[in-house]
Short mmCIF file of C-alpha atoms in Angstrom, two decimals:
data_model
loop_
_atom_site.label_atom_id
_atom_site.label_comp_id
_atom_site.label_asym_id
_atom_site.label_seq_id
_atom_site.Cartn_x
_atom_site.Cartn_y
_atom_site.Cartn_z
CA UNK F 1 100.45 65.13 111.80
CA UNK F 2 98.48 67.47 109.51
CA UNK F 3 97.50 71.02 110.41
CA UNK F 4 93.83 69.98 110.25
CA UNK F 5 94.32 67.35 112.93
CA UNK F 6 96.57 69.58 115.05
CA UNK F 7 94.01 72.40 115.34
CA UNK F 8 91.24 70.52 117.21
CA UNK F 9 93.91 68.84 119.36
CA UNK F 10 95.36 72.22 120.35
CA UNK F 11 91.85 73.55 121.05
CA UNK F 12 91.17 70.59 123.30
CA UNK F 13 94.43 71.11 125.19
CA UNK F 14 93.62 74.79 125.76
CA UNK F 15 90.11 73.91 126.92
CA UNK F 16 91.49 71.42 129.44
CA UNK F 17 93.78 74.06 130.96
CA UNK F 18 90.84 76.42 131.37
CA UNK F 19 88.73 73.60 132.76
CA UNK F 20 91.45 72.66 135.25
CA UNK F 21 91.44 76.21 136.68
CA UNK F 22 87.64 76.14 136.77
CA UNK F 23 87.67 72.89 138.72
CA UNK F 24 90.14 74.30 141.25
CA UNK F 25 87.88 77.27 142.00
CA UNK F 26 84.74 75.11 142.02
CA UNK F 27 86.24 72.56 144.44
CA UNK F 28 87.50 75.33 146.72
CA UNK F 29 84.05 76.91 146.76
CA UNK F 30 82.48 73.58 147.65
CA UNK F 31 84.62 72.86 150.73
CA UNK F 32 85.67 76.27 152.09
CA UNK F 33 82.53 76.79 154.17
CA UNK F 34 83.00 73.53 156.08
CA UNK F 35 85.62 75.02 158.41
CA UNK F 36 83.64 78.20 159.25
CA UNK F 37 80.30 76.64 160.19
CA UNK F 38 80.92 77.21 163.95
CA UNK F 39 81.63 80.91 163.29
CA UNK F 40 78.49 81.28 161.13
CA UNK F 41 76.48 79.51 163.83
CA UNK F 42 77.72 82.01 166.39
CA UNK F 43 77.04 85.05 164.18
CA UNK F 44 73.41 84.09 163.49
CA UNK F 45 72.69 82.33 166.83
CA UNK F 46 71.81 79.10 165.02
CA UNK F 47 72.72 75.48 165.65
CA UNK F 48 75.46 73.72 163.68
CA UNK F 49 72.83 71.48 162.05
CA UNK F 50 70.95 74.56 160.85
CA UNK F 51 73.96 76.36 159.35
CA UNK F 52 75.24 73.08 157.87
CA UNK F 53 72.61 73.62 155.17
CA UNK F 54 75.16 75.94 153.57
CA UNK F 55 77.11 72.78 152.75
CA UNK F 56 74.26 70.25 152.49
CA UNK F 57 72.18 72.34 150.09
CA UNK F 58 75.23 72.93 147.91
CA UNK F 59 75.92 69.20 147.56
CA UNK F 60 72.25 68.41 146.97
CA UNK F 61 71.77 70.97 144.19
CA UNK F 62 75.18 70.13 142.73
CA UNK F 63 74.17 66.46 142.34
CA UNK F 64 70.83 67.26 140.72
CA UNK F 65 72.28 69.96 138.50
CA UNK F 66 75.08 67.76 137.15
CA UNK F 67 72.71 65.37 135.39
CA UNK F 68 70.38 68.22 134.34
CA UNK F 69 73.18 70.11 132.61
CA UNK F 70 74.34 66.82 131.08
CA UNK F 71 70.86 66.30 129.63
CA UNK F 72 70.69 69.90 128.39
CA UNK F 73 74.11 69.49 126.72
CA UNK F 74 72.50 67.10 124.24
CA UNK F 75 70.05 69.77 123.06
CA UNK F 76 71.80 73.13 123.64
CA UNK F 77 75.22 74.45 122.71
CA UNK F 78 77.81 73.69 125.38
CA UNK F 79 79.04 77.27 125.05
CA UNK F 80 75.61 78.61 126.01
CA UNK F 81 75.25 76.28 128.99
CA UNK F 82 78.68 77.18 130.35
CA UNK F 83 77.91 80.89 129.99
CA UNK F 84 74.60 80.51 131.83
CA UNK F 85 76.08 78.35 134.58
CA UNK F 86 79.10 80.54 135.30
CA UNK F 87 77.01 83.73 135.33
CA UNK F 88 74.56 82.10 137.75
CA UNK F 89 77.50 80.98 139.88
CA UNK F 90 78.75 84.58 139.93
CA UNK F 91 75.31 85.98 140.83
CA UNK F 92 75.08 83.60 143.79
CA UNK F 93 78.54 84.64 144.94
CA UNK F 94 77.60 88.34 144.85
CA UNK F 95 74.38 87.72 146.80
CA UNK F 96 76.29 85.76 149.43
CA UNK F 97 79.04 88.38 149.62
CA UNK F 98 76.53 91.16 150.38
CA UNK F 99 74.18 89.09 152.57
CA UNK F 100 73.28 90.31 156.05
CA UNK F 101 71.05 87.41 157.08
CA UNK F 102 71.47 83.66 157.09
CA UNK F 103 68.56 83.30 154.65
CA UNK F 104 70.30 85.50 152.08
CA UNK F 105 73.58 83.64 152.56
CA UNK F 106 71.73 80.37 151.96
CA UNK F 107 70.06 81.79 148.83
CA UNK F 108 73.47 82.84 147.53
CA UNK F 109 74.88 79.39 148.27
CA UNK F 110 71.99 77.67 146.45
CA UNK F 111 72.42 79.88 143.39
CA UNK F 112 76.15 79.16 143.47
CA UNK F 113 75.45 75.43 143.38
CA UNK F 114 72.85 75.83 140.60
CA UNK F 115 75.45 77.48 138.40
CA UNK F 116 78.49 75.48 139.51
CA UNK F 117 76.72 72.21 138.65
CA UNK F 118 77.58 72.88 135.01
CA UNK F 119 81.26 72.30 135.87
CA UNK F 120 81.17 68.54 136.65
CA UNK F 121 79.00 68.08 133.56
CA UNK F 122 81.48 69.77 131.22
CA UNK F 123 84.40 68.08 133.01
CA UNK F 124 82.95 64.79 131.75
CA UNK F 125 81.79 65.99 128.33
CA UNK F 126 84.76 68.06 127.08
CA UNK F 127 87.27 65.15 127.18
CA UNK F 128 84.79 63.02 125.23
CA UNK F 129 84.01 65.60 122.56
CA UNK F 130 87.46 67.08 122.05
CA UNK F 131 89.82 64.12 122.53
CA UNK F 132 90.28 60.84 120.69
CA UNK F 133 89.87 57.72 122.85
CA UNK F 134 93.63 57.11 122.97
CA UNK F 135 94.20 60.60 124.50
CA UNK F 136 91.13 60.76 126.71
CA UNK F 137 92.84 59.36 129.79
CA UNK F 138 95.38 62.20 129.84
CA UNK F 139 92.54 64.73 129.56
CA UNK F 140 90.67 63.14 132.44
CA UNK F 141 93.95 63.19 134.35
CA UNK F 142 93.97 66.98 134.10
CA UNK F 143 90.50 67.13 135.65
CA UNK F 144 91.82 65.01 138.54
CA UNK F 145 94.65 67.51 139.01
CA UNK F 146 92.19 70.40 139.19
CA UNK F 147 90.07 68.62 141.79
CA UNK F 148 93.11 67.68 143.86
CA UNK F 149 94.55 71.20 143.87
CA UNK F 150 91.16 72.63 144.82
CA UNK F 151 90.87 70.11 147.63
CA UNK F 152 94.35 71.03 148.90
CA UNK F 153 93.96 74.81 148.60
CA UNK F 154 90.37 75.11 149.86
CA UNK F 155 90.98 74.72 153.62
CA UNK F 156 94.20 76.77 153.49
CA UNK F 157 92.62 79.70 151.61
CA UNK F 158 89.54 79.58 153.83
CA UNK F 159 91.69 79.70 156.98
CA UNK F 160 93.65 82.69 155.64
CA UNK F 161 90.50 84.59 154.69
CA UNK F 162 88.68 83.95 157.96
CA UNK F 163 91.77 84.91 159.99
CA UNK F 164 91.99 88.33 158.31
CA UNK F 165 88.49 89.38 157.15
CA UNK F 166 84.83 88.37 157.63
CA UNK F 167 83.73 84.88 156.54
CA UNK F 168 81.43 86.42 153.89
CA UNK F 169 84.56 87.07 151.82
CA UNK F 170 84.62 83.34 151.13
CA UNK F 171 81.92 84.16 148.57
CA UNK F 172 84.44 86.41 146.75
CA UNK F 173 86.81 83.58 145.78
CA UNK F 174 84.43 82.03 143.19
CA UNK F 175 84.28 85.39 141.37
CA UNK F 176 87.69 84.44 139.94
CA UNK F 177 85.86 81.95 137.76
CA UNK F 178 84.54 84.81 135.62
CA UNK F 179 88.03 85.08 134.12
CA UNK F 180 87.50 81.75 132.38
CA UNK F 181 84.29 82.72 130.59
CA UNK F 182 85.92 84.52 127.61
CA UNK F 183 88.11 81.47 127.00
CA UNK F 184 85.15 79.09 127.03
CA UNK F 185 83.35 81.39 124.62
CA UNK F 186 86.43 81.38 122.36
CA UNK F 187 87.38 77.69 122.38
CA UNK F 188 84.03 75.88 122.63
CA UNK F 189 82.74 75.25 119.15
CA UNK F 190 79.37 76.10 117.73
CA UNK F 191 78.33 72.48 117.51
CA UNK F 192 74.70 71.85 116.67
CA UNK F 193 72.44 70.24 119.31
CA UNK F 194 72.24 66.46 119.07
CA UNK F 195 68.65 66.35 120.28
CA UNK F 196 65.60 68.45 119.58
CA UNK F 197 62.14 68.34 121.05
CA UNK F 198 60.56 68.94 124.43
CA UNK F 199 62.49 68.79 127.69
CA UNK F 200 60.94 66.43 130.24
CA UNK F 201 60.66 68.77 133.21
CA UNK F 202 58.30 66.38 135.03
CA UNK F 203 60.85 63.56 134.83
CA UNK F 204 63.64 65.91 135.89
CA UNK F 205 61.57 67.15 138.81
CA UNK F 206 60.81 63.60 139.99
CA UNK F 207 64.49 62.73 139.79
CA UNK F 208 65.37 65.83 141.83
CA UNK F 209 62.81 64.93 144.50
CA UNK F 210 64.14 61.35 144.60
CA UNK F 211 67.73 62.47 145.11
CA UNK F 212 66.79 65.05 147.75
CA UNK F 213 64.72 62.61 149.81
CA UNK F 214 67.27 59.79 149.59
CA UNK F 215 70.13 62.04 150.70
CA UNK F 216 68.12 63.58 153.53
CA UNK F 217 66.92 60.18 154.72
CA UNK F 218 70.46 59.26 155.80
CA UNK F 219 70.23 61.66 158.74
CA UNK F 220 66.50 62.46 158.97
CA UNK F 221 64.87 59.03 159.19
CA UNK F 222 63.02 56.23 157.45
CA UNK F 223 59.98 58.26 156.35
CA UNK F 224 62.09 60.30 153.97
CA UNK F 225 63.61 57.06 152.67
CA UNK F 226 60.13 55.70 151.93
CA UNK F 227 59.24 58.99 150.25
CA UNK F 228 62.40 58.76 148.16
CA UNK F 229 61.57 55.21 147.07
CA UNK F 230 58.05 56.33 146.13
CA UNK F 231 59.45 59.23 144.09
CA UNK F 232 61.87 56.79 142.44
CA UNK F 233 58.96 54.57 141.43
CA UNK F 234 57.14 57.54 139.93
CA UNK F 235 60.30 58.57 138.08
CA UNK F 236 60.72 55.08 136.60
CA UNK F 237 57.05 55.06 135.55
CA UNK F 238 57.51 58.48 133.95
CA UNK F 239 60.56 57.62 131.84
CA UNK F 240 58.92 54.37 130.71
CA UNK F 241 55.76 56.12 129.48
CA UNK F 242 56.88 59.59 128.35
CA UNK F 243 57.40 60.17 124.65
CA UNK F 244 60.66 62.04 125.24
CA UNK F 245 61.76 61.03 128.76
CA UNK F 246 64.31 62.89 130.87
CA UNK F 247 66.50 59.77 130.74
CA UNK F 248 65.82 57.17 128.06
CA UNK F 249 65.26 53.71 129.66
CA UNK F 250 67.53 52.16 127.02
CA UNK F 251 70.45 53.88 128.77
CA UNK F 252 69.98 51.52 131.73
CA UNK F 253 69.65 48.51 129.43
CA UNK F 254 73.30 49.09 128.56
CA UNK F 255 74.72 46.54 131.01
CA UNK F 256 78.30 47.79 130.88
CA UNK F 257 77.15 51.35 131.57
CA UNK F 258 74.92 50.25 134.47
CA UNK F 259 77.74 48.21 136.00
CA UNK F 260 80.04 51.19 135.52
CA UNK F 261 77.61 53.39 137.48
CA UNK F 262 77.51 50.76 140.24
CA UNK F 263 81.30 50.60 140.44
CA UNK F 264 81.56 54.39 140.47
CA UNK F 265 78.95 54.60 143.25
CA UNK F 266 80.95 52.19 145.41
CA UNK F 267 84.25 53.91 144.67
CA UNK F 268 82.94 57.39 145.51
CA UNK F 269 81.44 56.21 148.77
CA UNK F 270 84.63 54.36 149.69
CA UNK F 271 87.13 57.04 148.73
CA UNK F 272 85.29 59.97 150.33
CA UNK F 273 86.21 58.36 153.67
CA UNK F 274 89.75 59.63 153.09
CA UNK F 275 88.76 63.27 153.58
CA UNK F 276 85.74 62.70 155.87
CA UNK F 277 87.15 60.27 158.44
CA UNK F 278 90.78 61.41 158.39
CA UNK F 279 90.17 64.78 160.14
CA UNK F 280 88.03 63.02 162.77
CA UNK F 281 90.69 60.36 163.29
CA UNK F 282 93.48 62.92 163.66
CA UNK F 283 91.37 65.01 166.07
CA UNK F 284 89.89 62.21 168.21
CA UNK F 285 92.70 59.66 168.34
CA UNK F 286 95.89 61.66 167.64
CA UNK F 287 94.38 64.77 169.32
CA UNK F 288 95.87 67.19 166.80
CA UNK F 289 94.69 70.83 166.69
CA UNK F 290 92.87 71.98 163.56
CA UNK F 291 95.93 73.68 162.04
CA UNK F 292 98.04 70.52 162.23
CA UNK F 293 95.20 68.40 160.87
CA UNK F 294 95.28 70.58 157.76
CA UNK F 295 99.05 70.19 157.43
CA UNK F 296 98.74 66.41 157.82
CA UNK F 297 96.28 66.21 154.91
CA UNK F 298 98.00 68.60 152.50
CA UNK F 299 100.77 66.17 151.36
CA UNK F 300 98.16 63.64 150.21
CA UNK F 301 96.26 66.27 148.23
CA UNK F 302 99.48 67.57 146.64
CA UNK F 303 100.57 64.03 145.73
CA UNK F 304 97.19 63.44 144.14
CA UNK F 305 97.60 66.58 142.05
CA UNK F 306 101.17 65.72 141.03
CA UNK F 307 100.40 62.14 140.01
CA UNK F 308 96.92 62.80 138.58
CA UNK F 309 98.17 63.63 135.08
CA UNK F 310 100.49 60.64 135.13
CA UNK F 311 97.53 58.43 135.93
CA UNK F 312 95.75 59.75 132.86
CA UNK F 313 98.77 59.12 130.65
CA UNK F 314 99.09 55.66 132.13
CA UNK F 315 95.48 54.92 131.18
CA UNK F 316 96.27 55.89 127.58
CA UNK F 317 99.51 53.91 127.49
CA UNK F 318 98.58 50.74 129.38
CA UNK F 319 94.78 50.76 129.31
CA UNK F 320 92.11 51.54 131.90
CA UNK F 321 92.23 48.08 133.47
CA UNK F 322 95.93 48.38 134.30
CA UNK F 323 95.32 51.72 136.03
CA UNK F 324 92.38 50.28 137.99
CA UNK F 325 94.55 47.42 139.28
CA UNK F 326 97.33 49.83 140.31
CA UNK F 327 94.82 52.17 141.97
CA UNK F 328 93.07 49.31 143.76
CA UNK F 329 96.40 48.10 145.12
CA UNK F 330 97.17 51.58 146.47
CA UNK F 331 93.72 51.94 148.04
CA UNK F 332 93.82 48.45 149.51
CA UNK F 333 97.24 49.13 151.06
CA UNK F 334 96.01 52.49 152.39
CA UNK F 335 92.92 51.07 154.11
CA UNK F 336 94.77 48.05 155.56
CA UNK F 337 97.54 50.29 156.94
CA UNK F 338 95.04 52.80 158.34
CA UNK F 339 93.10 49.97 159.96
CA UNK F 340 96.27 48.48 161.49
CA UNK F 341 97.96 51.71 162.65
CA UNK F 342 94.93 53.86 163.55
CA UNK F 343 96.42 54.69 166.93
CA UNK F 344 99.93 55.30 165.61
CA UNK F 345 101.86 58.45 164.80
CA UNK F 346 100.15 61.21 162.77
CA UNK F 347 103.12 60.96 160.38
CA UNK F 348 102.07 57.39 159.57
CA UNK F 349 98.52 58.56 158.85
CA UNK F 350 99.81 61.33 156.55
CA UNK F 351 101.90 58.82 154.56
CA UNK F 352 99.04 56.30 154.30
CA UNK F 353 96.73 59.06 153.02
CA UNK F 354 99.18 59.73 150.17
CA UNK F 355 98.69 56.15 148.96
CA UNK F 356 94.92 56.50 149.21
CA UNK F 357 94.62 59.87 147.50
CA UNK F 358 96.84 58.88 144.58
CA UNK F 359 94.86 55.65 144.25
CA UNK F 360 91.62 57.61 144.28
CA UNK F 361 92.81 59.92 141.49
CA UNK F 362 93.90 56.98 139.36
CA UNK F 363 90.73 54.94 139.79
CA UNK F 364 88.37 57.87 139.11
CA UNK F 365 90.21 58.56 135.83
CA UNK F 366 90.11 54.92 134.75
CA UNK F 367 86.46 54.36 135.66
CA UNK F 368 85.32 57.57 133.95
CA UNK F 369 87.27 56.56 130.85
CA UNK F 370 85.84 53.03 130.91
CA UNK F 371 82.26 54.24 131.34
CA UNK F 372 82.60 56.84 128.58
CA UNK F 373 83.45 54.11 126.08
CA UNK F 374 80.16 52.32 126.75
CA UNK F 375 78.06 55.30 125.53
CA UNK F 376 77.01 56.21 121.98
CA UNK F 377 77.59 59.87 121.15
CA UNK F 378 73.90 60.78 121.35
CA UNK F 379 73.84 59.67 125.01
CA UNK F 380 77.15 61.14 126.15
CA UNK F 381 75.70 64.26 127.79
CA UNK F 382 73.07 62.64 129.97
CA UNK F 383 75.14 59.49 130.49
CA UNK F 384 78.18 61.29 131.89
CA UNK F 385 75.91 63.67 133.80
CA UNK F 386 74.37 60.60 135.45
CA UNK F 387 77.86 59.40 136.33
CA UNK F 388 78.66 62.71 138.05
CA UNK F 389 75.30 62.65 139.85
CA UNK F 390 75.82 59.09 141.10
CA UNK F 391 79.21 60.11 142.51
CA UNK F 392 77.69 63.01 144.46
CA UNK F 393 74.81 60.89 145.76
CA UNK F 394 77.24 58.24 146.92
CA UNK F 395 79.39 60.81 148.71
CA UNK F 396 76.36 62.39 150.39
CA UNK F 397 75.08 59.03 151.64
CA UNK F 398 78.53 57.85 152.72
CA UNK F 399 79.26 61.04 154.67
CA UNK F 400 76.00 60.61 156.59
CA UNK F 401 76.72 56.94 157.28
CA UNK F 402 80.31 57.55 158.44
CA UNK F 403 79.19 60.40 160.70
CA UNK F 404 76.51 58.28 162.34
CA UNK F 405 78.86 55.34 162.90
CA UNK F 406 81.48 57.58 164.51
CA UNK F 407 78.81 59.21 166.70
CA UNK F 408 77.73 55.78 167.96
CA UNK F 409 81.30 55.14 169.11
CA UNK F 410 83.11 51.86 169.62
CA UNK F 411 82.00 51.03 173.14
CA UNK F 412 81.39 47.30 173.44
CA UNK F 413 82.47 46.66 169.83
CA UNK F 414 85.48 44.34 169.35
CA UNK F 415 88.23 45.19 166.91
CA UNK F 416 87.92 43.23 163.67
CA UNK F 417 91.53 43.64 162.54
CA UNK F 418 93.60 40.89 164.23
CA UNK F 419 96.80 42.95 163.78
CA UNK F 420 95.48 46.04 165.60
CA UNK F 421 97.32 46.49 168.93
CA UNK F 422 96.23 49.90 170.24
CA UNK F 423 93.85 50.55 173.12
CA UNK F 424 91.59 53.04 171.33
CA UNK F 425 90.34 53.91 167.87
CA UNK F 426 88.48 50.63 167.30
CA UNK F 427 85.68 52.30 165.36
CA UNK F 428 88.06 53.89 162.82
CA UNK F 429 90.06 50.67 162.52
CA UNK F 430 86.89 48.67 161.85
CA UNK F 431 85.62 51.10 159.21
CA UNK F 432 88.92 50.99 157.33
CA UNK F 433 88.98 47.20 157.62
CA UNK F 434 85.53 46.98 155.98
CA UNK F 435 86.59 49.49 153.29
CA UNK F 436 89.62 47.33 152.47
CA UNK F 437 87.33 44.32 152.00
CA UNK F 438 84.95 46.42 149.89
CA UNK F 439 87.86 47.40 147.65
CA UNK F 440 88.30 43.72 146.73
CA UNK F 441 84.59 43.52 145.85
CA UNK F 442 84.88 46.60 143.62
CA UNK F 443 87.90 45.11 141.88
CA UNK F 444 86.03 41.85 141.22
CA UNK F 445 83.03 43.69 139.73
CA UNK F 446 85.31 45.77 137.52
CA UNK F 447 87.16 42.70 136.28
CA UNK F 448 83.89 41.02 135.30
CA UNK F 449 82.56 44.20 133.65
CA UNK F 450 85.58 45.72 131.91
CA UNK F 451 88.81 43.97 132.84
CA UNK F 452 88.64 41.18 130.27
CA UNK F 453 88.01 43.39 127.28
CA UNK F 454 90.84 44.09 124.86
CA UNK F 455 92.07 47.65 125.17
CA UNK F 456 94.12 49.60 122.69
CA UNK F 457 97.82 49.67 123.55
CA UNK F 458 100.21 52.44 122.66
CA UNK F 459 102.53 50.01 120.91
CA UNK F 460 100.17 50.58 117.97
CA UNK F 461 100.30 54.36 118.29
CA UNK F 462 102.29 56.32 115.78
CA UNK F 463 105.41 57.89 117.15
CA UNK F 464 104.02 61.39 116.61
CA UNK F 465 100.86 60.53 118.56
CA UNK F 466 102.89 59.18 121.47
CA UNK F 467 104.90 62.41 121.46
CA UNK F 468 101.66 64.38 121.64
CA UNK F 469 100.72 62.44 124.78
CA UNK F 470 103.89 63.53 126.55
CA UNK F 471 103.06 67.18 125.89
CA UNK F 472 99.66 67.14 127.57
#
């Protein structure tokens, strides 16, 4: 391999290591506040639903910001966007750290999300811009590792901080992300913008309103849903008539891309059940205290981190379709076992979650890789930003739906799994049973959309290229 080809490859590898650390901190920041909401509620004499805006607002802004940064990446230097986003993230953290009122803490949290939203955008874009298609799976595998480690460390770090100092110090953890800024400034190239012209702020605003209303409608009622549908209609009208729309309509005429978004939406909504329902299951049915719930979920997160990179390599070696089939098998087994042994030992649940979390890591890598190959380079930024946004929207809706179903309880509802033999936990068993069936639907859609296409196999890779894969 020539020195000219080695240099961009080495730059890409260094960028992915920096990005992996960034994703760990970002994921930790996103979930740490979930475990201290009761304490914040007590400090400010507010209800849990009121203080939950610290988490809800973060997710909402994160989803909107992901596609916005993706769109901006097509017209501004990635280096400049990352600098702006990380500095805004830091400013929000400082405001939250010094806040004395709930309003200021919420402002800090919103600014954090506004800056942190650049991270999922670059996590999609960097592998596409700095890695050849045959190495892209391994790069996406590193992003999965970062997310998994952040998911595993977040609750543990939050518990340690809250047990020793005030909860406001949770805002200090994201300040570590400043250490990555010099490296982004060094390794991100000075590539010229791919798009020039006016930015469609009206279209972006309508999309933001649509997302906000649709997410809020899950818990706030049908009127917000109707408002969201109206805003969606106005957004569609805008992008069809604007000279330079926020999202070009031709992006949605790409059938493979649209089907990829649909699959990703279903996968995100299905897989988020693993970390939303599992704590409720372990608390309500197994009656574990909070500390032991955390311990029960850590092995699955660690396994996801350990196997995440291998899933990326597997996508490069065997193709995305092979990884999807392996991941679907793991997820299907996880949901069937959870549905059948809902009332069993917590050790069983912990083992089943390992299957599910590893399957989730694999399938996210493969779907992201598959979707990326449907996009021309001039649409990569907004296209992958849309993919990240769809994932967050799906998770927000799914969390609301799961919470409402669990609140309704299982009284008077028969168990749908014929192999379930316990006297309680019907509602969790039924949800997992439906998710197992949905996994088969997702697999069928993927097969029709991507599974029959011929993918490049590593038997055609040069020996030196295969060796490079093993060093990622």
